[in-house]
XYZ file of C-alpha atoms in Angstrom:
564
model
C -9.026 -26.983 11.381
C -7.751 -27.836 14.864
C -9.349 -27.842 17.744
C -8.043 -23.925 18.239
C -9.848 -22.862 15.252
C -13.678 -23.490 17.738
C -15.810 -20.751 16.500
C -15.028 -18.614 19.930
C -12.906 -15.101 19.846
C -9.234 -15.555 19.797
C -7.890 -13.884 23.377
C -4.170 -13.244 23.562
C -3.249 -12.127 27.073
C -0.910 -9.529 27.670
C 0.952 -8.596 31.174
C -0.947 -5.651 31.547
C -2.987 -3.020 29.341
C -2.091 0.219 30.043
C -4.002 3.416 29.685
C -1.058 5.434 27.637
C -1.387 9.126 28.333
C -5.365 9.479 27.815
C -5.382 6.791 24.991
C -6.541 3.372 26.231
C -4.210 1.007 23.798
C -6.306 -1.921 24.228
C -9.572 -0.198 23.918
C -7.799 1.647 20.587
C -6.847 -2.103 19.297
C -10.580 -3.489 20.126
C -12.568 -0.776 18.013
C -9.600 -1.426 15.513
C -10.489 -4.642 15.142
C -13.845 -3.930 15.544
C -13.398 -2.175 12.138
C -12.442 -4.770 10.331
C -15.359 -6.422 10.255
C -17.416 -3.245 9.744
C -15.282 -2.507 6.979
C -14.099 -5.976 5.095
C -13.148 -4.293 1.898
C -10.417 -2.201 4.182
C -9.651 1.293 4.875
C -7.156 3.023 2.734
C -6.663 6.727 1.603
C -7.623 8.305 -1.837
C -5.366 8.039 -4.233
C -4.596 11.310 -6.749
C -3.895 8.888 -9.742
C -6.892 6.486 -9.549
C -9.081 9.179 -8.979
C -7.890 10.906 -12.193
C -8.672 7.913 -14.534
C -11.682 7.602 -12.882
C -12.889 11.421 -14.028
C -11.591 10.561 -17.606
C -12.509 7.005 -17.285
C -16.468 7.122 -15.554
C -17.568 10.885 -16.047
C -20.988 9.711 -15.121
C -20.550 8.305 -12.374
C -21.622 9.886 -9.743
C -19.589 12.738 -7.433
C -17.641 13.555 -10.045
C -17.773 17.249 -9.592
C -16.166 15.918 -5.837
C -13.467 13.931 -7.831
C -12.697 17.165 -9.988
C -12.199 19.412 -6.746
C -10.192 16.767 -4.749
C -7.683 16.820 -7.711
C -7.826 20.438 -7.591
C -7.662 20.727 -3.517
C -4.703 18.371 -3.435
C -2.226 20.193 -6.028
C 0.966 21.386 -4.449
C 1.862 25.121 -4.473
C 4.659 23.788 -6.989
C 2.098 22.720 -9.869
C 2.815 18.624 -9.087
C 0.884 16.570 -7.140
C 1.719 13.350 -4.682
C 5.011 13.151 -2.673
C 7.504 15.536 -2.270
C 10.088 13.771 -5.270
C 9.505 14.425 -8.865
C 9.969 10.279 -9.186
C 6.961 9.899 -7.203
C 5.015 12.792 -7.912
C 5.491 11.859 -11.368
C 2.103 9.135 -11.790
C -0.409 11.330 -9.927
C 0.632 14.663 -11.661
C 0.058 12.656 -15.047
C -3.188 11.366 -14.188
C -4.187 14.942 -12.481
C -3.325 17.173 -15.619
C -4.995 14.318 -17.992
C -8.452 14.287 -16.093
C -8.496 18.169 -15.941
C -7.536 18.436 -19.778
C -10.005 15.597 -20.453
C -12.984 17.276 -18.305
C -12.044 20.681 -20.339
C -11.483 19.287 -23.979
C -14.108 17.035 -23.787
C -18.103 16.946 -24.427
C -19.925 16.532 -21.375
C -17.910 20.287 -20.199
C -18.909 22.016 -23.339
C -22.698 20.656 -23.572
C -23.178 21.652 -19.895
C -22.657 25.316 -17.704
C -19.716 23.875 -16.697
C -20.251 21.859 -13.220
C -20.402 22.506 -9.822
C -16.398 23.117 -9.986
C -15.553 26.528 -11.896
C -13.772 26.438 -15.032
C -11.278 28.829 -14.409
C -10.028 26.816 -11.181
C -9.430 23.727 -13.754
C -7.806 25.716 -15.890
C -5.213 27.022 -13.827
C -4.670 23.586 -12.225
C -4.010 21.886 -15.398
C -1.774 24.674 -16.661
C 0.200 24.700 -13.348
C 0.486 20.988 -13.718
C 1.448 21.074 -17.335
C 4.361 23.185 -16.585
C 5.470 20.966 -13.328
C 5.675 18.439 -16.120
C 7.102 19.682 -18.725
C 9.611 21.581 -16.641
C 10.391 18.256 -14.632
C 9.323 15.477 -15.205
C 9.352 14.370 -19.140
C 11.338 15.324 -21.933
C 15.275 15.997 -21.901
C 14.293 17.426 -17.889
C 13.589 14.498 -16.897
C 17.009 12.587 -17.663
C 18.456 12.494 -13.945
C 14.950 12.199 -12.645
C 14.830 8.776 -10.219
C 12.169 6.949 -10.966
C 10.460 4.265 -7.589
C 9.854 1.115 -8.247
C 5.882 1.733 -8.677
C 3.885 -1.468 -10.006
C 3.122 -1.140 -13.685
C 4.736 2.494 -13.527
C 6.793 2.040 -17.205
C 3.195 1.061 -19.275
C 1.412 4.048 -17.123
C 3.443 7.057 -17.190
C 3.811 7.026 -21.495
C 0.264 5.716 -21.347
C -0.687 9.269 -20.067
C 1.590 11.432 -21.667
C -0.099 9.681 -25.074
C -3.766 10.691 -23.178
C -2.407 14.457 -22.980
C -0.606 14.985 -26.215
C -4.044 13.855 -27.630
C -5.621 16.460 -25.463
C -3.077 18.913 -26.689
C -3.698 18.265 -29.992
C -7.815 18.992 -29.449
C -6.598 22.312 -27.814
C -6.177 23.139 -31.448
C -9.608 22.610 -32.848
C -11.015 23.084 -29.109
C -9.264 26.425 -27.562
C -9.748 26.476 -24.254
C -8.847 29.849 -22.610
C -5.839 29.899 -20.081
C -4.586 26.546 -22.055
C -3.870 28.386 -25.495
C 0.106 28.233 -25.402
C -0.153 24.637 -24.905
C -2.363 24.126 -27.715
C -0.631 21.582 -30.307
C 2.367 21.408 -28.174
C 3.837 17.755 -27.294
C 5.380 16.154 -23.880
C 8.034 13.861 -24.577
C 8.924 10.664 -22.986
C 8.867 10.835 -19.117
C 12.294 9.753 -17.698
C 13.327 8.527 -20.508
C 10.506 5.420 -20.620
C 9.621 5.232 -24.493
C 6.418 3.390 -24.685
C 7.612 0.146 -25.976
C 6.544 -2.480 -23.352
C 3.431 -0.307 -23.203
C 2.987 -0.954 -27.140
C 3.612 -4.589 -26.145
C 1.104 -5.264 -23.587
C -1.632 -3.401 -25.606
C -0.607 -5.891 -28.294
C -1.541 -8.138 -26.337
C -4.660 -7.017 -24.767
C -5.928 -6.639 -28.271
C -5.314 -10.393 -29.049
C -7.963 -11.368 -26.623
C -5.391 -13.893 -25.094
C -5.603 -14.220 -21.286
C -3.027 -11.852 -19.581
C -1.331 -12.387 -16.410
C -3.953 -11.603 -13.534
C -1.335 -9.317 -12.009
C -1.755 -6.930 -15.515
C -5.672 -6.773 -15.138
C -4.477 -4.009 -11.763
C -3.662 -1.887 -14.421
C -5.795 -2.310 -17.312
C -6.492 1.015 -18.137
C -3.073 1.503 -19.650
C -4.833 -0.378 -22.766
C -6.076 1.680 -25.177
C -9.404 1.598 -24.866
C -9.666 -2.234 -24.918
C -11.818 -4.088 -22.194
C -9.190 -6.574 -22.048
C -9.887 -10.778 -22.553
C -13.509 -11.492 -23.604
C -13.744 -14.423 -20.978
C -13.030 -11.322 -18.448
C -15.415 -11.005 -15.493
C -15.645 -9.336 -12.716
C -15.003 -10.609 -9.419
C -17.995 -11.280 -6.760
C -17.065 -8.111 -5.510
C -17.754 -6.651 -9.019
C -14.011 -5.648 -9.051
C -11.482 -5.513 -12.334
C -7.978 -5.979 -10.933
C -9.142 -4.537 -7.573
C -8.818 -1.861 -8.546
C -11.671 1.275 -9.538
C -9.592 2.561 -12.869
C -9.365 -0.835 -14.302
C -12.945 -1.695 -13.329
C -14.863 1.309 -15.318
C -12.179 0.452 -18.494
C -14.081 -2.508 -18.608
C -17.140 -1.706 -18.045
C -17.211 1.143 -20.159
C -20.105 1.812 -22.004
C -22.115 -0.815 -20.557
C -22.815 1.321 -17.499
C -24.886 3.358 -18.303
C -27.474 0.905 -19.809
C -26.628 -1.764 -17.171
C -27.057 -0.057 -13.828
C -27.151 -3.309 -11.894
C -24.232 -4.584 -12.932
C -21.676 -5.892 -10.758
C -18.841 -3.800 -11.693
C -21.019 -0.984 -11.396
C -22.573 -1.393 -8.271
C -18.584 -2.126 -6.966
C -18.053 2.113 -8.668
C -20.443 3.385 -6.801
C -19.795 1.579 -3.582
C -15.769 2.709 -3.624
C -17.057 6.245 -4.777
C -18.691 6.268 -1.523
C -15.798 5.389 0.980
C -14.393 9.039 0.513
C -17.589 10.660 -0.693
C -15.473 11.114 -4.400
C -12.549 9.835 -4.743
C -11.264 6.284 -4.809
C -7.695 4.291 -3.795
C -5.409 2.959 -5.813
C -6.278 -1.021 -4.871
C -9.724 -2.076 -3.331
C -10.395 -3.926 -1.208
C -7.210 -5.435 0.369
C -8.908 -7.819 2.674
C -6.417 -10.309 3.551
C -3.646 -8.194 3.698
C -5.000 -5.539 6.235
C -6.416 -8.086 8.412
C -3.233 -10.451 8.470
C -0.812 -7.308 9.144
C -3.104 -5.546 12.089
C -3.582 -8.779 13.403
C -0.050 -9.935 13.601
C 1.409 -6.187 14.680
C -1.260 -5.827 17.620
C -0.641 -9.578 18.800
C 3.559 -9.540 18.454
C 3.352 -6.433 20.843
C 1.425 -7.970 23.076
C -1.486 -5.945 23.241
C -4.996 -8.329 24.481
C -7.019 -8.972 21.643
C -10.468 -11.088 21.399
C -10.347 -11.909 17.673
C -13.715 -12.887 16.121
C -13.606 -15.958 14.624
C -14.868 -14.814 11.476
C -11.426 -12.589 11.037
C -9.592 -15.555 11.901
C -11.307 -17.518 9.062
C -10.821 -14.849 6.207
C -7.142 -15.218 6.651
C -7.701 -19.432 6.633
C -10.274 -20.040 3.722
C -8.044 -18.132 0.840
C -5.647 -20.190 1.115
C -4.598 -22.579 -1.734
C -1.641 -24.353 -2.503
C -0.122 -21.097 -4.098
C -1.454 -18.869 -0.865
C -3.731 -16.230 -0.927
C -3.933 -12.974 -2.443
C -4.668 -9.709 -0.614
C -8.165 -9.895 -2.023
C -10.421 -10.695 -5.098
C -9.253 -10.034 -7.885
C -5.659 -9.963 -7.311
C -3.036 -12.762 -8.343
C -1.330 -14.974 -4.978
C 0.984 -13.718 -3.700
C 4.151 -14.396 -1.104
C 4.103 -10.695 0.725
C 0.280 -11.697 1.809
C 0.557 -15.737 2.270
C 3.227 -14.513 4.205
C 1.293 -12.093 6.416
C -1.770 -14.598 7.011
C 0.002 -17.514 8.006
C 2.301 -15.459 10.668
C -1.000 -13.843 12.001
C -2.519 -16.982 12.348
C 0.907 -18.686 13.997
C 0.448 -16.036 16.397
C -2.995 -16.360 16.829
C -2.164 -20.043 17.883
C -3.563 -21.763 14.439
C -1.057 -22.126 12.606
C -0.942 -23.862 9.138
C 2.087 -25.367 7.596
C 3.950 -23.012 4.767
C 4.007 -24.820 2.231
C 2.151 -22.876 0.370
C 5.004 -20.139 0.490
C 7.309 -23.032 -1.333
C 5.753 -22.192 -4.328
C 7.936 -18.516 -4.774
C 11.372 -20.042 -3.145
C 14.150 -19.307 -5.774
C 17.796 -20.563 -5.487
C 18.915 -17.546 -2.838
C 15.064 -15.994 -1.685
C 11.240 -16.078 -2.096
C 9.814 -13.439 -4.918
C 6.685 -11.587 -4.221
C 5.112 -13.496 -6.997
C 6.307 -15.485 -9.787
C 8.183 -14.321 -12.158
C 9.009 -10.991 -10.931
C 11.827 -8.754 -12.085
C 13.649 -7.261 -8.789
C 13.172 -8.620 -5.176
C 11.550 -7.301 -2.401
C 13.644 -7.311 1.312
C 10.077 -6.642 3.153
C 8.604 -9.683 1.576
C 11.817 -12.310 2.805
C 11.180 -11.068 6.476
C 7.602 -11.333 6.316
C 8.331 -15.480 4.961
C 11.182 -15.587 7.766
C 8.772 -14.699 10.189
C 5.929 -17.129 8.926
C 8.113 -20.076 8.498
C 9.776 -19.460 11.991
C 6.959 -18.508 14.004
C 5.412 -21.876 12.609
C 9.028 -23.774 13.709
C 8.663 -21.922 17.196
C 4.543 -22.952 17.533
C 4.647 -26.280 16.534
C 8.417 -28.022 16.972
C 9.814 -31.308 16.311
C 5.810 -33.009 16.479
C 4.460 -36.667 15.070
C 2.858 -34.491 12.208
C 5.756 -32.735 11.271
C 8.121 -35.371 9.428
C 11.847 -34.284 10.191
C 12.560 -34.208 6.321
C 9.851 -31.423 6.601
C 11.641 -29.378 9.942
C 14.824 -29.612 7.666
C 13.114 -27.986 4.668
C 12.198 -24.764 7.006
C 14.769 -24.223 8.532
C 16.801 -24.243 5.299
C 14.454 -21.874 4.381
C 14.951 -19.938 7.454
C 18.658 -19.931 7.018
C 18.097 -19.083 3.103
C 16.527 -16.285 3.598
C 18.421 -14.386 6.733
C 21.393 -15.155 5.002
C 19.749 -13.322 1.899
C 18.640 -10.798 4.261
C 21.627 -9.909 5.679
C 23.152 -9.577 2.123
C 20.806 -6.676 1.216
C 21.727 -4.359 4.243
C 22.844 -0.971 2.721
C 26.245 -0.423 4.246
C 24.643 2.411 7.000
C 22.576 -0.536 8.812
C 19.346 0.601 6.530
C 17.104 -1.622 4.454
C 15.203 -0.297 1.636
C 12.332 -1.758 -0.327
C 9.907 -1.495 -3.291
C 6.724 -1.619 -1.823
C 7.210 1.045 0.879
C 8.698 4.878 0.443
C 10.388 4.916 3.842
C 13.629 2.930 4.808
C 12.089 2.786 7.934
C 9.550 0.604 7.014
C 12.109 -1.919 5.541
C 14.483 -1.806 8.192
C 12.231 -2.341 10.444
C 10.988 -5.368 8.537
C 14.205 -7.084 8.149
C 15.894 -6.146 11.416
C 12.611 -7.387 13.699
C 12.039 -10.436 11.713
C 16.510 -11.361 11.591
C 16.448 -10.863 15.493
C 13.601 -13.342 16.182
C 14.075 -16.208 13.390
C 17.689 -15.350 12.178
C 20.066 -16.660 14.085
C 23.492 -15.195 16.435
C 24.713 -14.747 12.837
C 22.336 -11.981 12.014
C 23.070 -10.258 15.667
C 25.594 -7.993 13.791
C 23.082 -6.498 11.155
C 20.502 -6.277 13.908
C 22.881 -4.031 16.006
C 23.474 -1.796 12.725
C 20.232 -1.423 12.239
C 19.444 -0.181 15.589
C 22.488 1.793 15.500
C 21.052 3.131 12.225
C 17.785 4.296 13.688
C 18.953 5.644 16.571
C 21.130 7.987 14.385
C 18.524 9.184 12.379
C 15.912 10.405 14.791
C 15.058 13.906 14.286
C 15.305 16.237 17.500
C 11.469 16.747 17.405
C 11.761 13.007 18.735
C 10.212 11.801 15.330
C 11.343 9.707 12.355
C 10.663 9.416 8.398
C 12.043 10.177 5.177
C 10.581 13.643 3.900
C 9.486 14.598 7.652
C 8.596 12.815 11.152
C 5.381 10.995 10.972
C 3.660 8.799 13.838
C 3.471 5.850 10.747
C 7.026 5.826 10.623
C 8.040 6.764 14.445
C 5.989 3.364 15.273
C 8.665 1.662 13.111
C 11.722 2.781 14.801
C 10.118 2.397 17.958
C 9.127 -1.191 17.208
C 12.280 -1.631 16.029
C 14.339 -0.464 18.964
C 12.263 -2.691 21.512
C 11.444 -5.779 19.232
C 15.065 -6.473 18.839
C 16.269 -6.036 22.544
C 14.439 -6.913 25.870
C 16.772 -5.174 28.189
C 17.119 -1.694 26.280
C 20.148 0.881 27.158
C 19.366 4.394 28.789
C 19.828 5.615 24.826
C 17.017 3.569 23.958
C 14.727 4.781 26.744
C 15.500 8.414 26.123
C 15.030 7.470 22.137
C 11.431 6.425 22.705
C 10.315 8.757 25.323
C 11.263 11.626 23.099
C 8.878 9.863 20.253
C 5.512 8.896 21.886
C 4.222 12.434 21.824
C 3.836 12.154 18.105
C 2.263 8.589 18.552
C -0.168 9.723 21.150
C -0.860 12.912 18.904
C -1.771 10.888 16.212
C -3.933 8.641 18.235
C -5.582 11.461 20.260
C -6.748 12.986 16.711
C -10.654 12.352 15.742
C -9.235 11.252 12.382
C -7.199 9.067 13.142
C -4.220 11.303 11.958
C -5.998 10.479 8.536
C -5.698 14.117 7.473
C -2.432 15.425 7.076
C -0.046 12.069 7.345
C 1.548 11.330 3.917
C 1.242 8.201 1.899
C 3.771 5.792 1.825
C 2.529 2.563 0.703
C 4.096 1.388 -2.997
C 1.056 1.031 -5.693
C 0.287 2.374 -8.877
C 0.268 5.481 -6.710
C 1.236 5.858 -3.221
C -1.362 4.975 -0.688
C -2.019 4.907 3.330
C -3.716 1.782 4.887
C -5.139 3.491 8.183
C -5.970 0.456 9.801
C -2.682 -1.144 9.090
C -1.052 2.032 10.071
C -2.690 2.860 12.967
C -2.133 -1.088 14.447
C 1.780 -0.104 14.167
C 1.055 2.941 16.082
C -0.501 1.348 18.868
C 1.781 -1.791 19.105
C 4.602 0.841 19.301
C 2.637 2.624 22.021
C 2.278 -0.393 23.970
C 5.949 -1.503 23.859
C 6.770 1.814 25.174
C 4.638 1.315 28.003
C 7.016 -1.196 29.178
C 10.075 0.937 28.617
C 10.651 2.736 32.397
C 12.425 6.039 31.554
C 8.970 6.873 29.604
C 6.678 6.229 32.508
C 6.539 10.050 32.929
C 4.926 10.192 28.964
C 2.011 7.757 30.374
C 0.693 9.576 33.693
């Protein structure tokens, strides 16, 4: 390490830190930080999907009567659960209606009174959700249905529609009242996915070959399998970081082994949410790298403990680091680390980034099918925040210089090329163009060039269209997470901003400081966005793109009158 890297709290000055209407943005981004060390596994929402396999998958572990009524709670009055698109809410309505039938067709239910949840409450839940389904979401239905671009999404939606036809079928020799016309009946193939790379990936989870660590994420789609013998948890006890495939491997070993590893990592992700458990635990490095680098690129004074500043240094290897134990490298994260740390003033070369460069961009990870636009600016900005920290120097060999700032050019060119043709990025691991745009626009203005001033002007012209007159911005309806993009946005890309600008922002910091002025954080009632097996909300990452938007609209005159 260099001399920077001293075991004393990164400081990064700012020109002033502003109390912003009752919130204190600095004091907001120290106990934010603050929780990152209190909580190193993360802070991220429940997910409706893992929580499902989770009641199929680990009946006995405990608060599952609490996992039972959160799927219950969160059902929309339209029988589906998750976001507001059939494509989306197809995953967590699967898992939802497979856990209910599985709680009511199966032993423990109909050796025991029943539970602390009543019958008759599942019942109608999984009926409600079985006709969302069937009237949706799979069979002949389901043809024009859009499906995101969900990880593992084609081997786990006909992995659960097997799960509930079987369920259907013990409706038959089980009848369960309420659930009697479903009895026997069969869903067919959800959007037209028919099973086969599911039939090939159990193949070869039954062959007791290694499998790509990126498939071990989604394990449970196996059937029944525990996956490679040499398979072993993590020092965090975690599967695939994540809970679902976890318990499939621990299976019946739990409850004869309670100090097991994998076990002991069940019940401590049971506890975050008293119940119910997220998608992908923990997520370390990325939450740390992206708070990090948001709070620091906006300026706001930070004293970073040293000890965040090494989590995001000792992970990395030659091929990067991943976003925590248990998950493959990855370019999104490397990315995300090494621009934190470039901000943070100890920077470390990219190389190991090299490793996913392709002939025209950088992949998320090797090998993947599709490209991500969010993962390009997040290398653009780590390659030329590293060009902008360190320059032309005696350790930096020219040959080296010339290699990133091809890279740089590479990859704003590439950039560029994915614009949609109304200024608008979009992306696979994020729901909201806003997210994207944001992304791409922010990182082309600082590292890509005059040539990319056109596509940074569309974009802003983009966003500044699409506000809604509440003063918000998102997708489905305004939320702060998605507000703090446009507003980052709109005064990352232009120091001097125009009147429209000015009036744009003012207009949008009430829902900022409303989110910020909530005990929860805003927790409660803002959507999930995020692109996993299910959709999912990192608060702390969230909530640092709320404040750094905050804090740039401190500086921003015509909303002085927002801040008094």
């Amino acid at each position: 390490m260099s001399v920077d890297d001293r075991p004393v709290p990164r400081t990064v000055p700012s020109p002033r830190s502003p109390s912003t209407g009752g919130v204190d943005v600095a004091g907001a981004a120290r106990e934010l930080i603050g929780g990152l060390v209190a909580h190193p596994w993360g802070q991220v929402s429940p997910s409706v999907y893992e929580t499902g396999r989770i009641v199929t998958l680990a009946p006995w572990l405990r608060d599952h009567d609490r996992r039972l009524a959160y799927l219950v709670e969160s059902q929309r009055p339209d029988g589906a659960w998750g976001a507001p698109v059939d494509g989306y809410a197809l995953v967590p309505t699967l898992s939802a209606v497979e856990a209910l039938l599985a709680e009511l067709t199966g032993e423990r239910r109909a050796a025991s009174d029943g539970g602390a949840v009543h019958t008759g409450l599942l019942v109608r839940s999984a009926a409600a959700g079985l006709r969302a389904i069937a009237a949706r979401m799979c069979g002949p239905s389901a043809a024009d249905m859009e499906l995101p671009d969900l990880p593992a999404i084609e081997l786990i939606a006909p992995a659960l529609t097997e799960r509930i036809n079987a369920s259907l079928a013990r409706l038959r020799e089980r009848p369960v009242p309420g659930l009697a016309e479903w009895a026997g009946r069969e869903l067919g193939p959800p959007a037209g996915l028919d099973g086969a790379k599911l039939a090939l990936v159990r193949g070869l989870l039954a062959s007791g070959a290694d499998v790509p660590q990126k498939l071990l994420h989604a394990l449970e789609v196996g059937d029944g399998t525990a996956g490679p013998p040499r398979l072993r948890p993590e020092p965090t006890g975690t599967i695939g970081a994540s809970p679902a495939a976890t318990a499939v491997w621990l299976g019946a070993r739990a409850a004869g082994d309670p100090s097991s590893p994998a076990r002991w990592y069940l019940e401590t992700v049971v506890a975050q949410h008293g119940g119910p458990v997220p998608c992908g635990f923990p997520l370390t490095v990325f939450e740390r790298g992206w708070v990090l680098a948001w709070l620091v690129r906006a300026g706001i004074p930070v004293a970073v403990p040293p000890e965040l500043v090494l989590s995001l240094t000792a992970p990395l290897g030659p091929a990067g680091t991943p976003a925590a134990e248990g998950l493959p490298a990855d370019a999104d994260t490397t990315a995300g680390a090494l621009y934190a740390l470039a901000l943070l003033g100890a920077q470390h070369r990219p190389d190991p980034l090299y490793a996913y460069e392709t002939d025209t961009h950088f992949c998320t990870w090797r090998g993947e099918e599709g490209a991500s636009v969010t993962t390009n600016a997040h290398v653009l900005e780590a390659i030329g925040q590293y060009i902008a920290a360190r320059g032309r120097t005696a350790a930096e060999p020219g040959a080296d210089i010339a290699r990133h700032a091809a890279a740089v050019a590479k990859v704003a060119g590439w950039l560029r090329g994915q614009q949609r043709p109304d200024g608008s990025w979009d992306d696979r691991w994020h729901a909201s163009p806003f997210y994207a745009t944001a992304c791409a626009a922010i990182a082309l203005a600082g590292f890509g060039g005059t040539g990319s001033a056109a596509a940074v002007g569309a974009a802003r012209a983009w966003v500044l269209g699409s506000q809604r007159e509440d003063g918000s911005w998102g997708r489905w309806g305004g939320t702060p997470e998605e507000t703090s993009y446009a507003v980052q946005l709109l005064l990352l890309t232009d120091p001097s901003p125009g009147a429209d600008v000015r009036d744009a922002v003012a207009r949008a910091v009430p829902h900022l400081l409303r989110s910020l002025n909530r005990a929860d954080g805003g927790d409660a009632d803002e959507p999930a966005l995020w692109h996993d097996k299910d959709l999912y909300r990192p608060a702390a990452i969230v909530r640092a793109g709320v404040l750094a938007a905050l804090h740039l609209a401190r500086t921003v005159s015509a909303s002085d009158a927002m801040f008094r």
